[in-house]
Structures are given as C-alpha cells and as structure tokens.
mmCIF file of C-alpha atoms in Angstrom:
data_model
loop_
_atom_site.group_PDB
_atom_site.id
_atom_site.type_symbol
_atom_site.label_atom_id
_atom_site.label_comp_id
_atom_site.label_asym_id
_atom_site.label_seq_id
_atom_site.Cartn_x
_atom_site.Cartn_y
_atom_site.Cartn_z
ATOM 1 C CA VAL A 1 12.220 -10.262 0.474
ATOM 2 C CA GLN A 2 10.353 -8.949 3.455
ATOM 3 C CA MET A 3 7.594 -6.383 3.449
ATOM 4 C CA VAL A 4 6.409 -5.611 6.952
ATOM 5 C CA GLU A 5 3.314 -3.516 7.568
ATOM 6 C CA SER A 6 2.628 -1.750 10.831
ATOM 7 C CA GLY A 7 0.374 0.944 12.234
ATOM 8 C CA GLY A 8 -2.951 -0.843 12.138
ATOM 9 C CA GLY A 9 -5.315 -0.835 15.088
ATOM 10 C CA SER A 10 -8.800 -0.077 16.312
ATOM 11 C CA VAL A 11 -10.216 3.439 16.121
ATOM 12 C CA GLN A 12 -13.592 5.094 16.244
ATOM 13 C CA GLN A 13 -15.276 6.548 13.205
ATOM 14 C CA GLY A 14 -13.619 9.808 12.230
ATOM 15 C CA GLY A 15 -10.276 8.783 13.645
ATOM 16 C CA SER A 16 -6.911 8.464 11.918
ATOM 17 C CA LEU A 17 -4.225 5.845 11.449
ATOM 18 C CA ARG A 18 -0.912 5.843 9.609
ATOM 19 C CA LEU A 19 0.183 2.583 8.075
ATOM 20 C CA SER A 20 3.826 1.899 7.257
ATOM 21 C CA CYS A 21 5.356 -0.736 5.014
ATOM 22 C CA THR A 22 9.089 -1.311 5.281
ATOM 23 C CA VAL A 23 10.801 -3.320 2.561
ATOM 24 C CA SER A 24 14.012 -5.299 2.799
ATOM 25 C CA GLY A 25 15.824 -7.908 0.768
ATOM 26 C CA LEU A 26 14.683 -6.632 -2.610
ATOM 27 C CA GLY A 27 17.918 -7.796 -4.165
ATOM 28 C CA ARG A 28 16.460 -11.283 -4.237
ATOM 29 C CA VAL A 29 13.266 -10.406 -6.109
ATOM 30 C CA THR A 30 14.464 -10.324 -9.688
ATOM 31 C CA SER A 31 17.392 -11.810 -11.520
ATOM 32 C CA GLY A 32 18.839 -8.599 -12.914
ATOM 33 C CA LEU A 33 22.529 -7.851 -12.850
ATOM 34 C CA LEU A 34 22.133 -5.107 -10.281
ATOM 35 C CA PRO A 35 20.513 -5.407 -6.869
ATOM 36 C CA ASP A 36 16.928 -4.269 -6.726
ATOM 37 C CA ALA A 37 16.093 -1.119 -4.856
ATOM 38 C CA ILE A 38 12.741 0.132 -3.717
ATOM 39 C CA GLU A 39 13.045 2.822 -6.375
ATOM 40 C CA ASP A 40 12.627 0.064 -8.986
ATOM 41 C CA PHE A 41 9.112 -0.664 -7.818
ATOM 42 C CA ALA A 42 5.718 0.913 -7.901
ATOM 43 C CA MET A 43 4.060 0.440 -4.530
ATOM 44 C CA ALA A 44 0.437 0.064 -3.544
ATOM 45 C CA TRP A 45 -1.883 -0.588 -0.651
ATOM 46 C CA PHE A 46 -4.653 -3.161 -0.867
ATOM 47 C CA ARG A 47 -7.316 -4.176 1.605
ATOM 48 C CA GLN A 48 -9.531 -7.164 2.195
ATOM 49 C CA ALA A 49 -12.650 -7.007 4.336
ATOM 50 C CA PRO A 50 -14.200 -10.162 5.814
ATOM 51 C CA GLY A 51 -16.065 -12.100 3.145
ATOM 52 C CA LYS A 52 -14.854 -9.851 0.334
ATOM 53 C CA GLY A 53 -12.128 -9.954 -2.252
ATOM 54 C CA ARG A 54 -8.898 -7.997 -2.043
ATOM 55 C CA GLU A 55 -9.137 -4.533 -3.582
ATOM 56 C CA GLY A 56 -6.534 -1.996 -4.533
ATOM 57 C CA VAL A 57 -6.861 1.187 -2.495
ATOM 58 C CA SER A 58 -3.976 3.396 -3.538
ATOM 59 C CA ALA A 59 -0.743 3.292 -5.512
ATOM 60 C CA ILE A 60 2.336 5.440 -6.013
ATOM 61 C CA THR A 61 4.993 5.629 -8.690
ATOM 62 C CA TRP A 62 8.648 4.931 -7.931
ATOM 63 C CA ASN A 63 9.417 8.604 -7.323
ATOM 64 C CA GLY A 64 6.139 9.620 -5.735
ATOM 65 C CA ALA A 65 5.224 11.880 -8.635
ATOM 66 C CA VAL A 66 1.915 10.134 -9.280
ATOM 67 C CA THR A 67 -0.523 8.862 -6.674
ATOM 68 C CA LEU A 68 -3.752 7.020 -7.372
ATOM 69 C CA TYR A 69 -6.767 6.335 -5.180
ATOM 70 C CA ILE A 70 -10.077 4.566 -5.401
ATOM 71 C CA ASN A 71 -13.038 6.919 -5.192
ATOM 72 C CA SER A 72 -14.124 5.808 -1.732
ATOM 73 C CA VAL A 73 -10.891 6.998 -0.098
ATOM 74 C CA LYS A 74 -10.099 10.110 -2.157
ATOM 75 C CA GLY A 75 -9.648 13.123 0.058
ATOM 76 C CA ARG A 76 -9.261 10.952 3.163
ATOM 77 C CA PHE A 77 -6.216 8.751 2.457
ATOM 78 C CA THR A 78 -2.742 9.855 1.392
ATOM 79 C CA ILE A 79 -0.053 7.522 0.091
ATOM 80 C CA SER A 80 3.600 8.532 0.240
ATOM 81 C CA ARG A 81 7.012 6.932 0.188
ATOM 82 C CA ASP A 82 10.498 7.543 1.527
ATOM 83 C CA ASN A 83 12.879 5.582 -0.671
ATOM 84 C CA ALA A 84 15.826 6.378 1.585
ATOM 85 C CA LYS A 85 14.016 4.512 4.357
ATOM 86 C CA ASN A 86 12.618 1.782 2.065
ATOM 87 C CA THR A 87 9.195 2.646 3.433
ATOM 88 C CA VAL A 88 5.756 3.395 2.034
ATOM 89 C CA TYR A 89 3.027 5.044 4.082
ATOM 90 C CA LEU A 90 -0.741 5.295 4.015
ATOM 91 C CA GLN A 91 -2.164 8.130 6.075
ATOM 92 C CA MET A 92 -5.834 7.417 6.714
ATOM 93 C CA ASN A 93 -8.059 10.201 8.049
ATOM 94 C CA SER A 94 -11.797 10.462 8.639
ATOM 95 C CA LEU A 95 -12.011 6.697 8.905
ATOM 96 C CA LYS A 96 -15.334 4.985 8.389
ATOM 97 C CA PRO A 97 -16.588 1.560 9.500
ATOM 98 C CA GLU A 98 -16.485 0.453 5.862
ATOM 99 C CA ASP A 99 -12.701 0.974 5.912
ATOM 100 C CA THR A 100 -12.424 -1.986 8.287
ATOM 101 C CA ALA A 101 -10.180 -4.575 6.624
ATOM 102 C CA MET A 102 -6.800 -6.212 6.583
ATOM 103 C CA TYR A 103 -4.455 -3.845 4.767
ATOM 104 C CA TYR A 104 -1.574 -5.132 2.654
ATOM 105 C CA CYS A 105 1.236 -3.382 0.875
ATOM 106 C CA ALA A 106 2.483 -4.652 -2.453
ATOM 107 C CA ALA A 107 5.352 -3.993 -4.840
ATOM 108 C CA SER A 108 5.388 -4.323 -8.596
ATOM 109 C CA ARG A 109 7.506 -3.560 -11.634
ATOM 110 C CA LYS A 110 4.380 -3.072 -13.739
ATOM 111 C CA SER A 111 2.744 0.253 -14.440
ATOM 112 C CA THR A 112 1.348 1.999 -11.384
ATOM 113 C CA TYR A 113 -1.803 2.721 -13.364
ATOM 114 C CA GLU A 114 -2.491 -1.020 -13.577
ATOM 115 C CA TYR A 115 -2.355 -1.645 -9.837
ATOM 116 C CA ARG A 116 -5.944 -2.832 -9.705
ATOM 117 C CA SER A 117 -5.390 -5.377 -12.463
ATOM 118 C CA PRO A 118 -5.053 -9.077 -11.548
ATOM 119 C CA GLY A 119 -1.486 -10.237 -11.169
ATOM 120 C CA TRP A 120 -0.049 -6.758 -10.700
ATOM 121 C CA ALA A 121 1.772 -7.376 -7.443
ATOM 122 C CA LEU A 122 5.124 -9.133 -7.395
ATOM 123 C CA VAL A 123 5.564 -9.113 -3.637
ATOM 124 C CA TRP A 124 3.035 -8.878 -0.784
ATOM 125 C CA GLY A 125 3.318 -7.969 2.852
ATOM 126 C CA GLN A 126 1.683 -10.022 5.594
ATOM 127 C CA GLY A 127 -0.988 -7.435 6.391
ATOM 128 C CA THR A 128 -2.052 -5.225 9.256
ATOM 129 C CA GLN A 129 -5.593 -5.088 10.625
ATOM 130 C CA VAL A 130 -7.597 -1.862 10.655
ATOM 131 C CA THR A 131 -10.877 -1.828 12.573
ATOM 132 C CA VAL A 132 -13.155 1.214 12.630
ATOM 133 C CA SER A 133 -16.103 1.261 15.005
ATOM 134 C CA ALA A 134 -19.208 3.392 14.585
#
C-alpha cells in the first residue's frame, strides 16, 4: 500500500494550500476475499508540529457524507475525497503560524467518528510539510 501526500509548502499567514493524498495498492491491506478499494476506508488528515504529538485534524466518511474537524480549523479547512481518483484532499485557507506541521493522511476501517482515538489508522502516508510564516 502506498499513500502519497503532496501539496505542502511554505506560505505567509492568511495564505492557502491544498494537500492531496493519493492511495494505491489497497488490495494488500486486508485479507478479505475481494480487493480493497478506497471506498472501504474512512480517511483522515493528521498533523504533527515540532515537539508535539500527532493530532487528528479532519476526517471523512467513505462516501464523503460526513466530515469532521477539530475546532481550531473549522471554517478554514475543508476535507473532500474523489474515490474515482483514489485521492483525498485538504483545502487549507486562512492559514496561521500555528498550523505549521507535518501533515499526514491516514486510512482506517474503523468509525470515522473515532479518528482521534489511539490506534484508529490502519495505513499512514509519509507526510508533507506545511510551514506558515507570520
């Protein structure tokens, strides 16, 4: 399985970035009779700032019907997914210096509502760096 994030970079406060996470090879994740598809997984974005633990930022159900956000990004970030392209997005607007972190995407077969619980993620991406300057 490969989950590849892209779209990170350095921006000034108030700027925008759009992160993408493209998934491939899901057929190898579980041992079910049928190949896995991205539709089988809830997806989420996490971030980890220097010296801090990894925190869940946003999550989305398999069909995009439900999206969840932590309070600090509500109204600024938007998570979405295109299952036909095996891709999940995180549109980040009105960025603040405190958004600076390595951002990771994650996939899980657990409830989307539990995305901030330990052990939720089944698969992680390698991360993309977001740096916001004041």
